[in-house]
């Protein structure tokens, strides 16, 4: 699986049906969907993942499973996204083989270099702005480190954390290849048009 | 015998390591690690530490649900709760691993056996605080019914003491599984031997 150039990644939240949200994100033009639901059981994740993967295949979009390499292996997901506290990327790479996309969350250039050496295909950099979607103890990075992280790793950087239609262009201008959002889509009154707006801004 | 370990309701982070070290002097058991409170990265590094200890002792290391971590750390198998990814899917993705499962009734036991599970934990047979979430105790008759309905080994779980282990075996259980009795790592081998003596009666 090859990463698209400049794209929007929509991540599922803890409330909406992930399959429904994925469908709306794809309708709005998102090229990547990430299934993330920390409270779900393995069976739920497997069932959602199978259905979202099918939707993504129909639209030629990329489907990524957060944290659960087991679920990604079980249903042949396009990729996984790993945090610093998840299974090490090197271990995930040996399990998943060379063709599965692996993304790793980092908050510094040093972590980004390590992620690249461990076999990551893209870097998730954040959180850029203050966010309430995930509990954070560290201060936001701001947009300045994005270019440094991209340079250090030589990999596409997906910026995440508090990004919305008001600040997205600043993030892209700072060197991000893509943007990942949770609440900017899942919390919108109309998730399809919210996605469309964000996608349009990425390409502006 | 299945020795379950987990710190989700305890504060003893070194418990699983101490237990694995103690197993060196024990008859082989299935050591089941259930660390719901830990992130996958921490479970991965814990398993890397446990795996060689358990292997050297002749016992088997089973990891709850995360077969990816089991594969990455050389663990022997994966234990699937009823809410886990379906067994036949896990089997396909990780054919080299042993797969155990937890069931709480006859119907799910038969279904799990059909899906290719290697062994089952059934319970809670007796009242127990650590399995309260799984409802009231089901008793020895229910255990016997489940054991008769499948041809794979069934381990009785929930409130099992050495003295009660014999009754479980009499009612068709292949062995027993417990967590509480094995928390005292200093007495682990003695406790296992005591269980074993009732299982072998």
Short mmCIF file of C-alpha atoms in Angstrom, two decimals:
data_model
loop_
_atom_site.label_atom_id
_atom_site.label_comp_id
_atom_site.label_asym_id
_atom_site.label_seq_id
_atom_site.Cartn_x
_atom_site.Cartn_y
_atom_site.Cartn_z
CA UNK A 1 0.00 0.00 0.00
CA UNK A 2 1.33 3.41 -0.98
CA UNK A 3 0.56 6.61 0.92
CA UNK A 4 -1.28 9.30 -1.01
CA UNK A 5 0.43 12.68 -1.44
CA UNK A 6 -1.19 15.38 0.75
CA UNK A 7 -4.19 13.85 2.44
CA UNK A 8 -6.67 14.10 5.28
CA UNK A 9 -6.81 11.30 7.83
CA UNK A 10 -10.04 11.05 9.81
CA UNK A 11 -9.76 9.22 13.13
CA UNK A 12 -12.80 7.69 14.82
CA UNK A 13 -13.89 9.04 18.20
CA UNK A 14 -15.22 7.26 21.30
CA UNK A 15 -18.90 7.93 20.60
CA UNK A 16 -20.08 7.74 16.98
CA UNK A 17 -20.40 4.42 15.18
CA UNK A 18 -16.93 4.06 13.59
CA UNK A 19 -18.31 2.53 10.40
CA UNK A 20 -20.79 5.36 9.94
CA UNK A 21 -18.14 7.99 10.64
CA UNK A 22 -15.72 6.30 8.22
CA UNK A 23 -18.40 6.32 5.53
CA UNK A 24 -19.02 10.05 6.03
CA UNK A 25 -15.29 10.82 6.04
CA UNK A 26 -14.85 8.96 2.76
CA UNK A 27 -17.89 10.72 1.27
CA UNK A 28 -16.20 13.99 2.17
CA UNK A 29 -12.97 13.01 0.43
CA UNK A 30 -10.72 11.74 3.26
CA UNK A 31 -8.02 9.47 1.84
CA UNK A 32 -7.18 7.79 5.13
CA UNK A 33 -9.36 6.47 7.94
CA UNK A 34 -7.94 5.39 11.28
CA UNK A 35 -9.95 3.17 13.62
CA UNK A 36 -9.24 4.19 17.19
CA UNK A 37 -11.52 3.18 20.05
CA UNK A 38 -9.64 2.56 23.26
CA UNK A 39 -12.65 1.17 25.12
CA UNK A 40 -13.78 -1.37 22.51
CA UNK A 41 -13.42 -5.14 22.75
CA UNK A 42 -11.34 -7.12 20.26
CA UNK A 43 -14.46 -8.56 18.68
CA UNK A 44 -16.02 -5.12 18.15
CA UNK A 45 -12.81 -3.77 16.67
CA UNK A 46 -12.49 -6.74 14.35
CA UNK A 47 -16.04 -6.32 13.07
CA UNK A 48 -15.75 -2.57 12.59
CA UNK A 49 -12.33 -2.91 11.00
CA UNK A 50 -13.53 -5.45 8.44
CA UNK A 51 -16.36 -3.17 7.37
CA UNK A 52 -14.26 0.01 7.27
CA UNK A 53 -11.53 -1.76 5.27
CA UNK A 54 -14.19 -2.73 2.72
CA UNK A 55 -15.40 0.89 2.48
CA UNK A 56 -11.83 2.13 2.06
CA UNK A 57 -11.10 -0.42 -0.69
CA UNK A 58 -14.17 0.78 -2.61
CA UNK A 59 -12.86 4.37 -2.47
CA UNK A 60 -9.19 3.54 -2.90
CA UNK A 61 -8.50 5.05 0.54
CA UNK A 62 -6.08 3.81 3.19
CA UNK A 63 -7.36 2.01 6.28
CA UNK A 64 -5.26 2.19 9.45
CA UNK A 65 -5.82 0.48 12.81
CA UNK A 66 -4.66 2.35 15.90
CA UNK A 67 -2.49 0.37 18.38
CA UNK A 68 -3.99 -3.09 17.73
CA UNK A 69 -1.50 -4.87 15.48
CA UNK A 70 -3.41 -8.08 16.23
CA UNK A 71 -6.57 -6.67 14.65
CA UNK A 72 -4.58 -5.36 11.67
CA UNK A 73 -3.06 -8.82 11.17
CA UNK A 74 -6.42 -10.57 11.56
CA UNK A 75 -8.20 -8.57 8.88
CA UNK A 76 -5.30 -7.50 6.65
CA UNK A 77 -5.59 -3.78 7.27
CA UNK A 78 -3.62 -1.42 5.05
CA UNK A 79 -1.71 -0.24 8.08
CA UNK A 80 -1.32 0.43 11.77
CA UNK A 81 -0.66 3.53 13.78
CA UNK A 82 1.49 3.17 16.89
CA UNK A 83 1.95 5.52 19.84
CA UNK A 84 5.12 5.68 21.90
CA UNK A 85 3.50 3.34 24.47
CA UNK A 86 2.31 0.78 21.93
CA UNK A 87 4.06 -2.24 20.44
CA UNK A 88 7.49 -1.09 19.12
CA UNK A 89 7.43 -0.32 15.39
CA UNK A 90 10.30 -2.76 14.81
CA UNK A 91 8.24 -5.62 16.27
CA UNK A 92 5.18 -4.54 14.28
CA UNK A 93 7.28 -4.42 11.09
CA UNK A 94 8.48 -8.02 11.51
CA UNK A 95 4.91 -9.18 12.10
CA UNK A 96 3.26 -7.19 9.31
CA UNK A 97 5.88 -7.53 6.58
CA UNK A 98 7.19 -4.83 4.24
CA UNK A 99 3.93 -3.88 2.49
CA UNK A 100 1.79 -2.78 5.45
CA UNK A 101 1.90 0.92 6.29
CA UNK A 102 3.22 1.74 9.74
CA UNK A 103 2.78 5.18 11.29
CA UNK A 104 4.35 6.22 14.57
CA UNK A 105 3.35 9.13 16.83
CA UNK A 106 6.24 11.35 17.88
CA UNK A 107 6.66 14.67 19.62
CA UNK A 108 10.31 15.33 18.75
CA UNK A 109 12.85 14.99 15.94
CA UNK A 110 14.75 12.35 17.95
CA UNK A 111 11.64 10.18 18.27
CA UNK A 112 11.00 10.66 14.55
CA UNK A 113 14.49 9.40 13.64
CA UNK A 114 14.02 6.40 15.91
CA UNK A 115 10.64 5.68 14.29
CA UNK A 116 12.21 5.78 10.82
CA UNK A 117 14.99 3.41 11.92
CA UNK A 118 12.35 1.06 13.37
CA UNK A 119 10.62 0.86 10.00
CA UNK A 120 7.93 3.55 10.07
CA UNK A 121 6.44 4.76 6.75
CA UNK A 122 5.03 7.99 8.11
CA UNK A 123 5.28 10.11 11.22
CA UNK A 124 2.36 11.35 13.26
CA UNK A 125 3.53 14.61 14.82
CA UNK A 126 1.68 16.19 17.67
CA UNK A 127 -0.10 17.41 19.39
CA UNK A 128 0.28 20.65 17.43
CA UNK A 129 -2.46 22.68 19.13
CA UNK A 130 -4.32 22.23 22.44
CA UNK A 131 -6.83 19.38 22.14
CA UNK A 132 -9.51 17.75 24.23
CA UNK A 133 -9.88 14.59 22.11
CA UNK A 134 -7.05 12.87 23.96
CA UNK A 135 -5.82 13.49 27.46
CA UNK A 136 -2.52 15.31 27.20
CA UNK A 137 -0.01 16.10 29.89
CA UNK A 138 2.59 17.81 27.71
CA UNK A 139 2.24 21.29 26.18
CA UNK A 140 1.33 21.53 22.46
CA UNK A 141 4.26 21.51 20.00
CA UNK A 142 3.03 24.36 17.82
CA UNK A 143 3.76 24.31 14.08
CA UNK A 144 7.49 25.13 14.21
CA UNK A 145 8.82 21.57 14.92
CA UNK A 146 6.93 20.03 11.96
CA UNK A 147 9.62 20.87 9.41
CA UNK A 148 12.37 19.73 11.76
CA UNK A 149 10.59 16.39 12.32
CA UNK A 150 10.09 15.95 8.57
CA UNK A 151 13.74 16.74 7.86
CA UNK A 152 15.09 14.49 10.62
CA UNK A 153 13.03 11.48 9.55
CA UNK A 154 12.82 12.02 5.80
CA UNK A 155 9.26 10.69 6.06
CA UNK A 156 5.84 12.23 5.37
CA UNK A 157 4.54 13.99 8.47
CA UNK A 158 0.90 13.74 9.45
CA UNK A 159 0.18 16.59 11.86
CA UNK A 160 -2.38 15.95 14.60
CA UNK A 161 -3.89 17.68 17.60
CA UNK A 162 -6.40 20.50 17.65
CA UNK A 163 -6.33 21.05 13.89
CA UNK A 164 -9.44 22.59 12.31
CA UNK A 165 -10.46 24.67 9.30
CA UNK A 166 -9.08 27.83 10.92
CA UNK A 167 -5.52 26.62 11.45
CA UNK A 168 -5.06 23.83 8.89
CA UNK A 169 -3.29 25.95 6.27
CA UNK A 170 -0.75 27.09 8.82
CA UNK A 171 0.08 23.42 9.53
CA UNK A 172 0.48 22.55 5.84
CA UNK A 173 2.63 25.65 5.31
CA UNK A 174 4.84 24.49 8.18
CA UNK A 175 5.81 21.35 6.25
CA UNK A 176 3.16 18.73 7.01
CA UNK A 177 2.26 16.25 4.26
CA UNK A 178 -1.09 15.51 5.79
CA UNK A 179 -3.42 16.31 8.65
CA UNK A 180 -5.23 13.96 11.03
CA UNK A 181 -8.36 15.05 12.88
CA UNK A 182 -10.81 13.57 15.32
CA UNK A 183 -13.23 16.17 16.64
CA UNK A 184 -13.03 18.52 13.62
CA UNK A 185 -15.01 15.84 11.77
CA UNK A 186 -16.69 13.68 14.42
CA UNK A 187 -17.84 16.73 16.38
CA UNK A 188 -19.14 18.60 13.33
CA UNK A 189 -22.88 18.98 12.74
CA UNK A 190 -22.26 17.78 9.18
CA UNK A 191 -19.17 15.52 9.17
CA UNK A 192 -19.27 15.09 5.37
CA UNK A 193 -19.08 18.79 4.59
CA UNK A 194 -16.58 19.35 7.43
CA UNK A 195 -14.35 16.73 5.81
CA UNK A 196 -14.79 18.31 2.38
CA UNK A 197 -13.79 21.73 3.71
CA UNK A 198 -10.66 20.35 5.37
CA UNK A 199 -9.68 18.39 2.24
CA UNK A 200 -10.12 21.50 0.07
CA UNK A 201 -7.90 23.49 2.42
CA UNK A 202 -5.17 20.84 2.26
CA UNK A 203 -5.02 21.29 -1.51
CA UNK A 204 -5.20 25.10 -1.46
CA UNK B 1 -3.28 -26.26 35.80
CA UNK B 2 -3.58 -22.67 34.72
CA UNK B 3 -1.84 -20.03 36.82
CA UNK B 4 -3.42 -16.68 35.98
CA UNK B 5 -1.55 -13.51 36.65
CA UNK B 6 -2.52 -9.91 36.34
CA UNK B 7 -2.02 -6.68 38.19
CA UNK B 8 -5.17 -4.91 37.05
CA UNK B 9 -6.60 -5.00 40.55
CA UNK B 10 -3.31 -5.22 42.42
CA UNK B 11 -0.46 -2.84 42.92
CA UNK B 12 2.30 -5.43 42.59
CA UNK B 13 4.01 -4.65 39.26
CA UNK B 14 6.72 -7.27 39.77
CA UNK B 15 4.23 -10.07 40.44
CA UNK B 16 4.36 -11.79 37.05
CA UNK B 17 8.17 -11.78 37.02
CA UNK B 18 8.40 -13.20 40.55
CA UNK B 19 5.86 -15.89 39.66
CA UNK B 20 7.72 -16.81 36.47
CA UNK B 21 10.98 -17.14 38.39
CA UNK B 22 9.28 -19.30 41.01
CA UNK B 23 7.93 -21.62 38.29
CA UNK B 24 11.50 -22.90 37.75
CA UNK B 25 10.93 -25.29 40.65
CA UNK B 26 7.40 -26.31 39.69
CA UNK B 27 5.66 -28.97 37.66
CA UNK B 28 4.73 -27.48 34.24
CA UNK B 29 1.69 -25.22 34.22
CA UNK B 30 0.00 -22.86 31.80
CA UNK B 31 0.95 -19.36 32.88
CA UNK B 32 -1.68 -16.91 31.66
CA UNK B 33 -0.79 -13.24 31.64
CA UNK B 34 -3.70 -10.80 31.72
CA UNK B 35 -2.48 -7.26 32.06
CA UNK B 36 -5.48 -5.16 31.09
CA UNK B 37 -4.14 -2.04 32.76
CA UNK B 38 -0.88 -1.93 30.81
CA UNK B 39 -0.21 -0.37 27.41
CA UNK B 40 0.85 -2.76 24.65
CA UNK B 41 4.46 -1.55 24.80
CA UNK B 42 4.71 -2.41 28.50
CA UNK B 43 3.10 -5.83 27.93
CA UNK B 44 5.59 -6.43 25.12
CA UNK B 45 8.62 -5.71 27.28
CA UNK B 46 7.16 -7.69 30.20
CA UNK B 47 6.59 -10.69 27.90
CA UNK B 48 10.12 -10.49 26.55
CA UNK B 49 11.26 -10.80 30.14
CA UNK B 50 8.85 -13.63 31.08
CA UNK B 51 9.07 -15.73 27.94
CA UNK B 52 12.58 -17.23 28.51
CA UNK B 53 11.85 -17.82 32.22
CA UNK B 54 8.64 -19.70 31.47
CA UNK B 55 10.25 -21.65 28.63
CA UNK B 56 13.14 -22.74 30.84
CA UNK B 57 10.69 -23.96 33.48
CA UNK B 58 8.87 -26.19 30.97
CA UNK B 59 5.62 -24.28 31.42
CA UNK B 60 3.63 -22.48 28.71
CA UNK B 61 3.15 -18.72 28.47
CA UNK B 62 -0.27 -17.61 27.28
CA UNK B 63 -1.03 -13.97 26.66
CA UNK B 64 -4.49 -12.50 26.90
CA UNK B 65 -5.97 -11.51 23.55
CA UNK B 66 -2.95 -9.80 21.95
CA UNK B 67 -1.62 -12.51 19.66
CA UNK B 68 0.58 -9.92 17.96
CA UNK B 69 2.51 -9.49 21.20
CA UNK B 70 2.56 -13.26 21.72
CA UNK B 71 4.11 -13.72 18.26
CA UNK B 72 6.61 -10.92 18.81
CA UNK B 73 7.82 -12.23 22.16
CA UNK B 74 7.98 -15.98 21.65
CA UNK B 75 5.03 -16.69 23.94
CA UNK B 76 3.36 -20.06 23.40
CA UNK B 77 -0.16 -18.91 22.85
CA UNK B 78 -3.01 -16.52 23.17
CA UNK B 79 -6.00 -16.60 25.49
CA UNK B 80 -9.23 -15.31 24.01
CA UNK B 81 -12.00 -13.96 26.25
CA UNK B 82 -15.53 -14.17 24.84
CA UNK B 83 -15.24 -10.54 23.75
CA UNK B 84 -12.02 -11.11 21.78
CA UNK B 85 -11.47 -11.34 18.05
CA UNK B 86 -13.09 -14.63 16.84
CA UNK B 87 -10.92 -17.73 17.28
CA UNK B 88 -11.04 -18.95 13.67
CA UNK B 89 -9.72 -15.54 12.56
CA UNK B 90 -6.93 -15.63 15.16
CA UNK B 91 -6.06 -19.17 14.09
CA UNK B 92 -5.63 -18.08 10.49
CA UNK B 93 -3.51 -15.08 11.43
CA UNK B 94 -1.35 -16.93 13.95
CA UNK B 95 -1.40 -20.65 13.11
CA UNK B 96 1.65 -21.44 15.23
CA UNK B 97 0.12 -20.35 18.52
CA UNK B 98 -1.87 -22.36 21.03
CA UNK B 99 -5.30 -20.77 21.48
CA UNK B 100 -7.25 -20.98 24.72
CA UNK B 101 -10.56 -19.36 25.44
CA UNK B 102 -12.88 -18.35 28.25
CA UNK B 103 -16.54 -19.32 28.14
CA UNK B 104 -19.40 -18.86 30.53
CA UNK B 105 -21.93 -21.28 29.05
CA UNK B 106 -22.46 -24.43 27.02
CA UNK B 107 -23.46 -22.72 23.78
CA UNK B 108 -20.34 -20.56 23.61
CA UNK B 109 -18.21 -23.56 24.63
CA UNK B 110 -19.48 -25.62 21.70
CA UNK B 111 -19.06 -22.67 19.36
CA UNK B 112 -15.47 -22.06 20.53
CA UNK B 113 -14.58 -25.75 20.16
CA UNK B 114 -15.98 -25.72 16.62
CA UNK B 115 -13.95 -22.62 15.81
CA UNK B 116 -10.81 -24.58 16.66
CA UNK B 117 -9.88 -23.50 20.16
CA UNK B 118 -7.38 -25.81 21.92
CA UNK B 119 -8.75 -25.60 25.44
CA UNK B 120 -11.34 -23.72 27.47
CA UNK B 121 -11.65 -22.04 30.83
CA UNK B 122 -15.17 -22.35 32.18
CA UNK B 123 -16.53 -20.46 35.13
CA UNK B 124 -17.04 -19.00 37.56
CA UNK B 125 -17.70 -22.43 39.06
CA UNK B 126 -17.63 -21.14 42.65
CA UNK B 127 -18.20 -17.62 44.05
CA UNK B 128 -15.14 -15.40 43.65
CA UNK B 129 -14.46 -11.67 43.87
CA UNK B 130 -12.08 -11.60 40.87
CA UNK B 131 -14.75 -13.00 38.53
CA UNK B 132 -17.74 -11.06 39.85
CA UNK B 133 -18.04 -9.30 36.51
CA UNK B 134 -18.98 -12.64 34.93
CA UNK B 135 -22.08 -13.10 37.03
CA UNK B 136 -23.05 -15.54 39.78
CA UNK B 137 -21.21 -18.82 40.24
CA UNK B 138 -22.48 -21.58 37.97
CA UNK B 139 -21.74 -24.65 40.04
CA UNK B 140 -20.40 -28.14 39.35
CA UNK B 141 -23.42 -29.32 37.34
CA UNK B 142 -22.91 -26.57 34.79
CA UNK B 143 -19.22 -27.48 34.66
CA UNK B 144 -20.10 -31.09 33.96
CA UNK B 145 -22.53 -30.10 31.22
CA UNK B 146 -19.88 -28.02 29.47
CA UNK B 147 -17.24 -30.74 29.84
CA UNK B 148 -19.62 -33.28 28.27
CA UNK B 149 -20.49 -30.99 25.37
CA UNK B 150 -16.93 -30.57 24.05
CA UNK B 151 -14.02 -32.93 23.48
CA UNK B 152 -11.25 -30.41 24.24
CA UNK B 153 -9.79 -29.89 27.73
CA UNK B 154 -11.89 -27.70 30.04
CA UNK B 155 -10.28 -25.99 33.01
CA UNK B 156 -12.56 -24.99 35.89
CA UNK B 157 -12.10 -21.41 37.08
CA UNK B 158 -13.60 -19.23 39.78
CA UNK B 159 -13.17 -19.74 43.52
CA UNK B 160 -11.14 -22.94 43.09
CA UNK B 161 -9.20 -24.13 46.13
CA UNK B 162 -7.07 -27.29 46.25
CA UNK B 163 -9.88 -29.05 48.14
CA UNK B 164 -12.45 -28.05 45.52
CA UNK B 165 -10.18 -29.03 42.62
CA UNK B 166 -10.96 -32.72 43.07
CA UNK B 167 -14.70 -32.15 42.66
CA UNK B 168 -14.01 -30.23 39.44
CA UNK B 169 -11.97 -33.12 38.03
CA UNK B 170 -14.71 -35.57 39.07
CA UNK B 171 -17.17 -33.50 37.10
CA UNK B 172 -15.14 -33.72 33.93
CA UNK B 173 -12.66 -30.86 34.18
CA UNK B 174 -9.23 -31.49 32.68
CA UNK B 175 -7.66 -29.14 35.23
CA UNK B 176 -8.24 -25.95 37.12
CA UNK B 177 -7.36 -22.28 36.71
CA UNK B 178 -6.92 -19.73 39.47
CA UNK B 179 -5.41 -16.36 40.24
CA UNK B 180 -5.82 -15.60 43.94
CA UNK B 181 -4.13 -18.70 45.39
CA UNK B 182 -0.97 -18.00 43.37
CA UNK B 183 -0.36 -14.44 44.49
CA UNK B 184 2.00 -15.54 47.26
CA UNK B 185 5.04 -16.14 45.07
CA UNK B 186 7.13 -17.48 47.96
CA UNK B 187 4.68 -20.37 48.32
CA UNK B 188 3.93 -20.75 44.61
CA UNK B 189 5.49 -24.20 44.11
CA UNK B 190 3.96 -25.54 47.31
CA UNK B 191 0.55 -24.21 46.30
CA UNK B 192 0.82 -25.74 42.83
CA UNK B 193 1.86 -29.07 44.36
CA UNK B 194 -1.06 -28.96 46.75
CA UNK B 195 -3.49 -28.34 43.84
CA UNK B 196 -1.78 -31.08 41.84
CA UNK B 197 -2.18 -33.60 44.67
CA UNK B 198 -5.97 -33.07 44.64
CA UNK B 199 -6.12 -33.13 40.83
CA UNK B 200 -4.23 -36.46 40.81
CA UNK B 201 -6.37 -38.06 43.56
#
